[in-house]
Structure formats: C-alpha cells, structure tokens
C-alpha positions as MATLAB code, in Angstrom:
seq = 'MKRLIHLLVLITFMLLISGCNRKPAIEPSGKKIKIGIIAAFSGADRVKGEEGVKGVKIGMQLQPYLDNGDGIELVLEDDKDDSTLTVKLLKKLAEVDRVSAIVTFSSSGQVLAMADVADTYKVPILAALATHPDTTEHNDYVSQLCFDDIFQGTVAALFVRDELLIDKVAVFADPDSYYSSNLAAQFERKFESIDGEIVDTIFLTGANEDVSDTLKSLRDKNTELLYLPIEADAVIRIIKAAESLGWKPKMMGSDGLIATVITKHKEELGLLDGMMATDFFHNDMPLTRFGRKVSAKYKGQGTSFAVLGVEGYALLLDAVIRCSDPEDRECINNRIRSTNNFTGVAGKITNGPNGKALRPLSINTIQNGRMEFVVKVY';
ca = [
      46.721  133.414  -51.902;
      43.290  132.936  -53.393;
      44.898  130.548  -55.986;
      46.384  128.573  -53.030;
      42.961  128.388  -51.172;
      41.251  127.239  -54.346;
      43.967  124.499  -54.819;
      43.618  123.262  -51.215;
      39.733  123.160  -51.649;
      40.188  121.220  -54.846;
      42.569  118.727  -53.169;
      40.254  118.158  -50.156;
      37.256  117.551  -52.652;
      39.246  115.035  -54.583;
      40.114  113.203  -51.374;
      36.530  113.102  -50.347;
      35.605  111.691  -53.580;
      38.285  109.169  -53.546;
      37.031  108.037  -50.095;
      33.384  107.822  -51.190;
      34.499  105.582  -54.125;
      36.608  103.264  -51.898;
      34.768   99.867  -51.108;
      34.268   99.756  -47.290;
      35.855   96.722  -45.567;
      33.604   93.986  -44.508;
      32.877   93.881  -40.914;
      32.912   90.304  -39.445;
      29.618   89.132  -38.146;
      31.129   86.548  -35.871;
      29.069   83.803  -37.509;
      30.726   80.897  -39.254;
      29.446   79.058  -42.317;
      30.579   75.387  -42.422;
      32.070   74.013  -45.668;
      33.018   70.268  -45.737;
      36.184   68.957  -47.483;
      36.311   65.208  -48.337;
      39.738   64.065  -49.654;
      42.412   61.451  -49.240;
      44.813   63.012  -46.614;
      46.614   59.741  -46.222;
      47.490   56.855  -48.454;
      48.831   56.977  -52.146;
      46.499   59.922  -53.154;
      47.096   62.094  -50.323;
      48.860   64.879  -52.404;
      45.558   65.604  -54.068;
      44.027   66.338  -50.793;
      46.940   68.276  -49.376;
      47.522   70.380  -52.401;
      43.774   70.920  -52.891;
      43.320   72.251  -49.323;
      46.487   74.333  -49.784;
      44.604   76.192  -52.698;
      41.382   76.420  -50.693;
      43.258   78.150  -47.886;
      44.776   80.712  -50.457;
      41.138   81.389  -51.509;
      40.229   81.956  -47.857;
      43.116   84.434  -47.500;
      41.872   86.364  -50.508;
      38.211   86.276  -49.575;
      37.740   85.275  -45.872;
      34.184   86.632  -45.496;
      30.782   86.632  -47.184;
      29.286   89.990  -48.136;
      27.346   89.983  -44.910;
      30.551   89.310  -42.713;
      29.980   85.688  -42.067;
      33.216   83.649  -41.953;
      33.968   80.298  -43.345;
      34.871   77.337  -41.131;
      36.312   74.274  -42.922;
      35.557   70.726  -41.725;
      38.190   68.282  -42.984;
      37.675   64.623  -43.545;
      40.057   61.915  -44.726;
      38.377   59.360  -46.801;
      41.725   57.311  -47.285;
      40.800   56.297  -50.816;
      37.960   54.220  -49.471;
      34.529   54.631  -51.170;
      32.659   53.098  -48.249;
      34.389   55.469  -45.920;
      33.531   58.351  -48.338;
      29.920   57.828  -48.101;
      30.031   57.650  -44.269;
      31.781   60.939  -44.253;
      29.290   62.550  -46.562;
      26.551   61.453  -44.145;
      28.380   62.868  -41.316;
      28.972   66.249  -42.810;
      25.460   66.534  -43.931;
      23.581   65.322  -40.701;
      25.962   66.003  -37.920;
      28.115   69.079  -39.078;
      25.348   70.453  -41.009;
      27.788   71.979  -43.547;
      26.362   74.212  -46.287;
      28.227   72.498  -48.987;
      31.140   70.134  -49.706;
      34.211   70.342  -51.924;
      35.834   67.173  -52.594;
      39.347   66.306  -53.995;
      38.674   62.634  -54.047;
      39.247   60.570  -57.171;
      36.433   59.443  -59.529;
      35.667   56.123  -57.737;
      34.952   57.869  -54.387;
      32.922   60.583  -55.967;
      30.911   58.089  -57.953;
      30.027   56.372  -54.648;
      28.934   59.882  -53.323;
      26.914   60.517  -56.466;
      24.963   57.401  -55.849;
      23.440   58.761  -52.551;
      23.942   62.489  -53.053;
      20.120   63.175  -53.459;
      19.510   61.447  -50.132;
      21.405   63.941  -48.166;
      20.599   66.900  -50.392;
      23.857   68.817  -49.856;
      25.615   70.433  -52.830;
      29.100   68.634  -53.596;
      31.460   70.241  -55.880;
      33.987   67.663  -57.335;
      37.142   69.379  -58.004;
      39.063   66.482  -59.546;
      36.697   63.622  -60.372;
      36.487   63.676  -64.212;
      34.411   60.487  -64.848;
      31.365   61.550  -66.944;
      28.889   59.622  -64.693;
      29.911   61.899  -61.709;
      26.816   64.248  -62.472;
      24.554   61.555  -63.872;
      21.343   60.437  -62.055;
      21.696   62.948  -59.225;
      20.919   66.597  -58.735;
      23.642   67.594  -56.138;
      27.014   66.664  -57.521;
      28.623   69.264  -59.900;
      32.019   69.136  -61.524;
      34.808   71.857  -61.427;
      36.879   69.938  -64.009;
      36.169   68.897  -67.538;
      35.146   65.348  -68.010;
      36.833   62.386  -69.649;
      34.769   62.401  -72.704;
      36.151   65.869  -73.538;
      39.654   65.028  -72.369;
      39.789   61.646  -74.318;
      38.366   63.015  -77.342;
      40.604   66.121  -77.509;
      43.701   63.919  -77.037;
      42.713   61.407  -79.755;
      41.994   64.302  -82.158;
      45.301   65.938  -81.497;
      47.357   62.641  -81.822;
      45.608   61.728  -84.937;
      45.071   64.992  -86.730;
      47.950   67.210  -85.393;
      50.803   64.735  -84.962;
      49.566   62.612  -87.779;
      50.093   59.454  -85.712;
      48.498   56.219  -87.022;
      49.382   53.543  -84.498;
      48.846   53.875  -80.765;
      49.023   51.579  -77.775;
      46.972   52.512  -74.511;
      47.953   51.623  -71.030;
      45.138   51.568  -68.367;
      44.525   50.625  -64.762;
      41.364   48.212  -64.520;
      40.968   49.079  -60.928;
      40.693   52.843  -61.540;
      37.333   54.285  -62.829;
      39.414   57.241  -64.054;
      41.905   55.448  -65.952;
      39.789   52.779  -67.532;
      37.255   55.248  -68.641;
      39.652   57.807  -69.963;
      41.446   55.028  -71.988;
      38.065   53.900  -73.413;
      37.114   57.267  -74.407;
      40.308   57.815  -76.213;
      40.186   54.540  -77.953;
      36.669   55.215  -79.156;
      37.506   58.418  -80.675;
      40.903   57.423  -82.114;
      39.464   54.470  -83.959;
      36.440   56.544  -85.240;
      38.887   58.760  -87.187;
      40.684   55.762  -88.678;
      43.546   55.571  -86.150;
      44.709   51.962  -85.023;
      44.872   50.805  -81.366;
      47.727   48.416  -81.682;
      47.127   46.991  -78.168;
      45.480   47.971  -74.751;
      47.599   46.829  -71.925;
      45.813   46.600  -68.486;
      48.363   47.157  -65.625;
      47.798   44.549  -62.794;
      50.605   45.297  -60.389;
      52.815   48.079  -58.967;
      56.026   46.160  -59.757;
      54.733   44.614  -63.002;
      57.625   44.196  -65.541;
      56.608   45.803  -68.919;
      59.854   45.310  -70.753;
      58.303   42.258  -72.846;
      55.247   44.338  -73.602;
      57.169   47.368  -74.802;
      59.387   45.091  -77.038;
      56.139   43.694  -78.589;
      54.809   47.177  -79.141;
      58.113   48.360  -80.781;
      57.896   45.503  -83.043;
      54.342   46.368  -84.072;
      55.785   49.932  -85.101;
      53.739   51.588  -82.369;
      54.228   55.409  -82.530;
      52.661   56.665  -79.427;
      51.909   55.512  -75.818;
      48.746   56.870  -74.319;
      49.078   56.637  -70.540;
      46.069   57.726  -68.605;
      47.687   56.034  -65.438;
      49.297   56.895  -62.162;
      52.549   58.785  -62.089;
      54.605   55.866  -60.627;
      53.450   53.523  -63.566;
      54.282   56.245  -66.188;
      57.773   56.599  -64.752;
      58.188   52.778  -64.810;
      57.173   52.562  -68.452;
      59.553   55.508  -69.334;
      62.438   53.690  -67.628;
      61.766   50.454  -69.279;
      61.460   52.019  -72.791;
      64.800   53.792  -72.135;
      66.563   50.422  -71.275;
      65.362   49.121  -74.570;
      66.759   52.223  -76.417;
      63.226   52.868  -77.614;
      61.751   56.485  -77.707;
      58.243   56.430  -78.736;
      56.154   59.552  -78.223;
      54.134   59.549  -75.019;
      51.121   61.467  -73.772;
      49.748   61.516  -70.173;
      46.595   62.938  -68.607;
      45.453   65.588  -66.171;
      47.274   65.751  -62.938;
      50.392   63.789  -64.058;
      52.994   66.442  -63.633;
      51.315   67.656  -60.303;
      51.799   64.265  -58.838;
      55.319   63.941  -59.944;
      56.212   67.416  -58.605;
      54.924   66.393  -55.230;
      55.560   62.683  -54.954;
      58.515   62.009  -57.405;
      60.361   65.263  -57.820;
      63.598   63.367  -58.281;
      62.300   61.689  -61.334;
      60.963   64.981  -62.979;
      63.672   64.925  -65.700;
      62.375   61.667  -67.005;
      59.132   63.285  -68.288;
      61.049   65.712  -70.573;
      59.496   65.607  -74.126;
      56.278   63.938  -72.971;
      52.905   65.482  -73.705;
      49.971   65.867  -71.364;
      46.517   67.129  -71.266;
      45.789   69.254  -68.244;
      43.922   72.290  -66.882;
      46.731   74.706  -66.823;
      50.286   75.257  -68.131;
      53.281   77.279  -66.751;
      53.069   80.170  -69.245;
      49.270   80.725  -69.099;
      48.117   84.325  -69.131;
      46.484   84.924  -65.785;
      43.293   86.623  -65.050;
      43.297   89.410  -62.505;
      42.135   86.924  -60.064;
      44.807   84.574  -61.066;
      47.420   87.238  -60.526;
      46.259   87.688  -56.939;
      46.372   83.937  -56.263;
      49.928   83.847  -57.901;
      51.127   86.623  -55.479;
      49.929   84.516  -52.557;
      51.091   81.215  -53.650;
      54.454   80.036  -52.327;
      56.539   77.275  -54.055;
      55.914   75.543  -57.320;
      52.159   75.535  -58.175;
      50.133   72.356  -58.854;
      46.792   71.898  -60.817;
      45.443   70.351  -57.627;
      46.089   73.488  -55.645;
      44.797   75.826  -58.427;
      41.560   73.754  -58.648;
      41.438   74.071  -54.879;
      41.475   77.956  -55.199;
      39.004   77.958  -57.905;
      36.647   75.599  -56.174;
      36.622   77.726  -53.088;
      35.972   80.809  -55.085;
      33.252   79.468  -57.253;
      31.539   78.029  -54.207;
      31.703   81.210  -52.258;
      30.172   83.002  -55.067;
      27.247   80.628  -55.083;
      26.897   81.176  -51.320;
      26.986   84.869  -51.644;
      24.131   84.782  -54.259;
      21.713   83.079  -51.753;
      19.975   85.268  -49.219;
      20.419   82.416  -46.830;
      24.080   81.158  -46.751;
      22.887   77.840  -45.171;
      20.180   77.187  -47.757;
      21.626   74.069  -49.411;
      19.155   74.010  -52.295;
      19.754   77.556  -53.143;
      23.513   76.959  -53.156;
      23.218   73.898  -55.336;
      21.143   75.853  -57.901;
      23.445   78.806  -57.895;
      26.490   76.344  -58.639;
      24.558   74.899  -61.290;
      23.725   78.369  -62.929;
      27.401   79.652  -62.916;
      28.032   81.613  -66.107;
      31.401   82.727  -67.230;
      32.891   82.727  -63.723;
      36.444   84.057  -63.760;
      38.876   81.353  -62.643;
      42.754   81.604  -62.481;
      43.308   81.455  -66.291;
      39.839   81.666  -67.856;
      36.151   81.442  -67.627;
      34.251   78.534  -65.957;
      30.584   77.829  -66.559;
      28.378   75.244  -64.930;
      25.014   74.368  -66.189;
      21.918   72.787  -64.848;
      23.218   69.312  -65.314;
      26.392   69.782  -63.159;
      28.862   69.688  -66.085;
      31.645   72.265  -66.175;
      32.582   73.921  -69.351;
      36.146   75.057  -69.187;
      39.181   74.910  -71.675;
      41.723   72.099  -71.714;
      45.456   72.635  -72.521;
      47.766   70.197  -74.292;
      51.283   70.705  -73.000;
      54.697   69.452  -73.546;
      56.764   68.769  -70.487;
      60.241   70.307  -70.318;
      62.576   70.928  -67.342;
      59.748   70.201  -64.957;
      57.419   72.741  -66.666;
      54.308   72.386  -68.721;
      54.932   74.233  -71.949;
      51.703   75.270  -73.795;
      51.084   73.678  -77.268;
      47.312   74.250  -77.837;
      44.153   75.173  -75.859;
      40.722   73.701  -76.650;
      37.268   74.914  -75.589;
];
C-alpha cells in the first residue's frame, strides 16, 4: 500500500514538473501590427504574388502572434508589374496604412524603383524575389531575402566550365528585364574570365519570335550549352524549336523557372526533363525542424515562391519580435540587417548591415517535374 502511495506521489510530481516546463500559449492582445505586401496579383507575373502570399499565410498559421500577443494584419497591394504604380503603393503603405514593414514579391525592375525612394519613406522592405545586385545599393531600407545575380551567375558559370567541362555557350537574354539582362551579363563575365567562349548573346525581342534560324546557327558553331535566364514561356519555345531541329544541347535555366512552369505551364512540364537550373531549393532537400512544420501545412506541389514567402514572413516576424516596439520601423530595419544564422526551411540565412542575404544556392537537374539535387554552393 505504501509503495502504491509513493508511486502515485511520484506520478503527480512528474506531471507537475511537465506542466511547469510546457510553454504557455500566447494570449492575444487584440492589437494588430500591419505588414504590407507588394506584388503582381494580376498580369504575367501574378503567380509570384499568389504563391508568395500562400507562403506568408502558411507562416501566419505557424506563428500568428508576436510574443506580446499582437496579431498580424496583411495589407495586400497589386503593382501589376508597373514600376510607377509600385512606388505609389509604397507611399500609400508607408504614409496612409502606416505599416511596420513591407514584404515584396515583385521582380527586380519594380524593386529597383522602390529602392530609389526607399530612404524617403523609411519603412523596411524585404525583397523576397528580386535578385538584382543593385537592389540594396544606395539605400538603407531595402534588404534581400534571396541571393543576388552576381552569386547566381558566378556559380552557374563555374559549374558549366569546371564541372561539365563545357567550352562553348550561347546566352539568351531579355533586354527589357533587369533580372534577365543582368544575370546573363554576370554569367558571361565569369565564364569568359575562366577561358570559356560565349559563342553568341541572343536578345529576345518578342513573345512569338521564331528562334529556329538562331538555333541552326548556334548548332553550326558547335555550341554545347544554352544558358537561359529568361521567362519560362521563352524557355519552352526554345526547347520546342531545338527539338524540331533534332538538336539536343545541354540547357541551364535560373531561379524560379520550374516554379513558374508548375503554376503556369504544367502541361509542358515534361519538356524540361534533362535541363539544369539554379534555384533556392530542390525536392529532396533535407528540411530543418521549421521546414518540416511548413511541409506539414503545405497542400499541393510546393514552389520556391511559396517557400520564400514562408521564410520572408518568419524572418520579418523575428525582426519585429526583437524590437520593444513592434511599430518601430527603424528598429525593425536594423534587426533585419542584423539577422545571423536564421533557420529557414532548408538551411541558415544571414542578412548583414548592407542588406545582402547570405544563403546557399542549389544546382539541380529537372526530371519528371522535380528538381533533383546536383550540388549546393554556399
């Protein structure tokens, strides 16, 4: 009997200890902290905005409150891929809505327009997708969540030259895209510096431009690889034209390619089999504990845009929590730019005083609609 009493006392004591160690639930304060979202929710780039916000909302499910119980209210604005409108929306969010910070899923051109006036409005802007290296230059309030084009173009060129042992490359670029033209230039610069030959640089000028004659010329020059930092529909058009010629050169795309094809051209996904692409993630990546929680919430086939949305929300919330006043924009901006080894979905992210993100890049092959890992570069 005494033994039974002792056992019951021990069990009761263990339950009390367990209850003491359990983190108490956050009690909502009833106050909302406004976070602005600028992205294209209409037009050709709308999938970036739609998928990015899908990721943000998953982040909100995982962490809906600050430590003090304040909730988050999203203020969504559609910039329609229009840089002039982007700047107007930045002003509205900063001066009318009084948001604490902004996450943008707009492309490099729109974010560069915001960067030009960011210091005027003094609201922290976290650019989830804009990879142009000038995004963080000459301003103190725009920070990148993604790697930039210098890193991406350099890694791609080194891999093609040193690992694939390819000598001759042709580069396709869109002259109307800051992202495409800059990434193409970064690749060319590095590839030629390590004794590679750029056979030709082809600037695409129209959505329905016939590239058959161009590809014939490149084939005749013994071109071994096509570097394609261009929109997904242009990549698909080039693949089809090459197939019609019976030519199968190696091809490499850039970040976001498969995410766009999955969301906009799923019926064409098989055409990408055998391609390579640089990106933030791959399908077989080992997930962090945070990444496993995200995966459990995610419905359907994931895209890099959505994953960056989750990470952008989580990193921004971490910065807000580290400020005594969650509406202190200057503090939030400083905390974003002092992010060290933040745990993302698949690895660590660091953001320094210059607003540049340090994070790994994956080179993947595309097979059966999946990005299969080849190498990761830090």
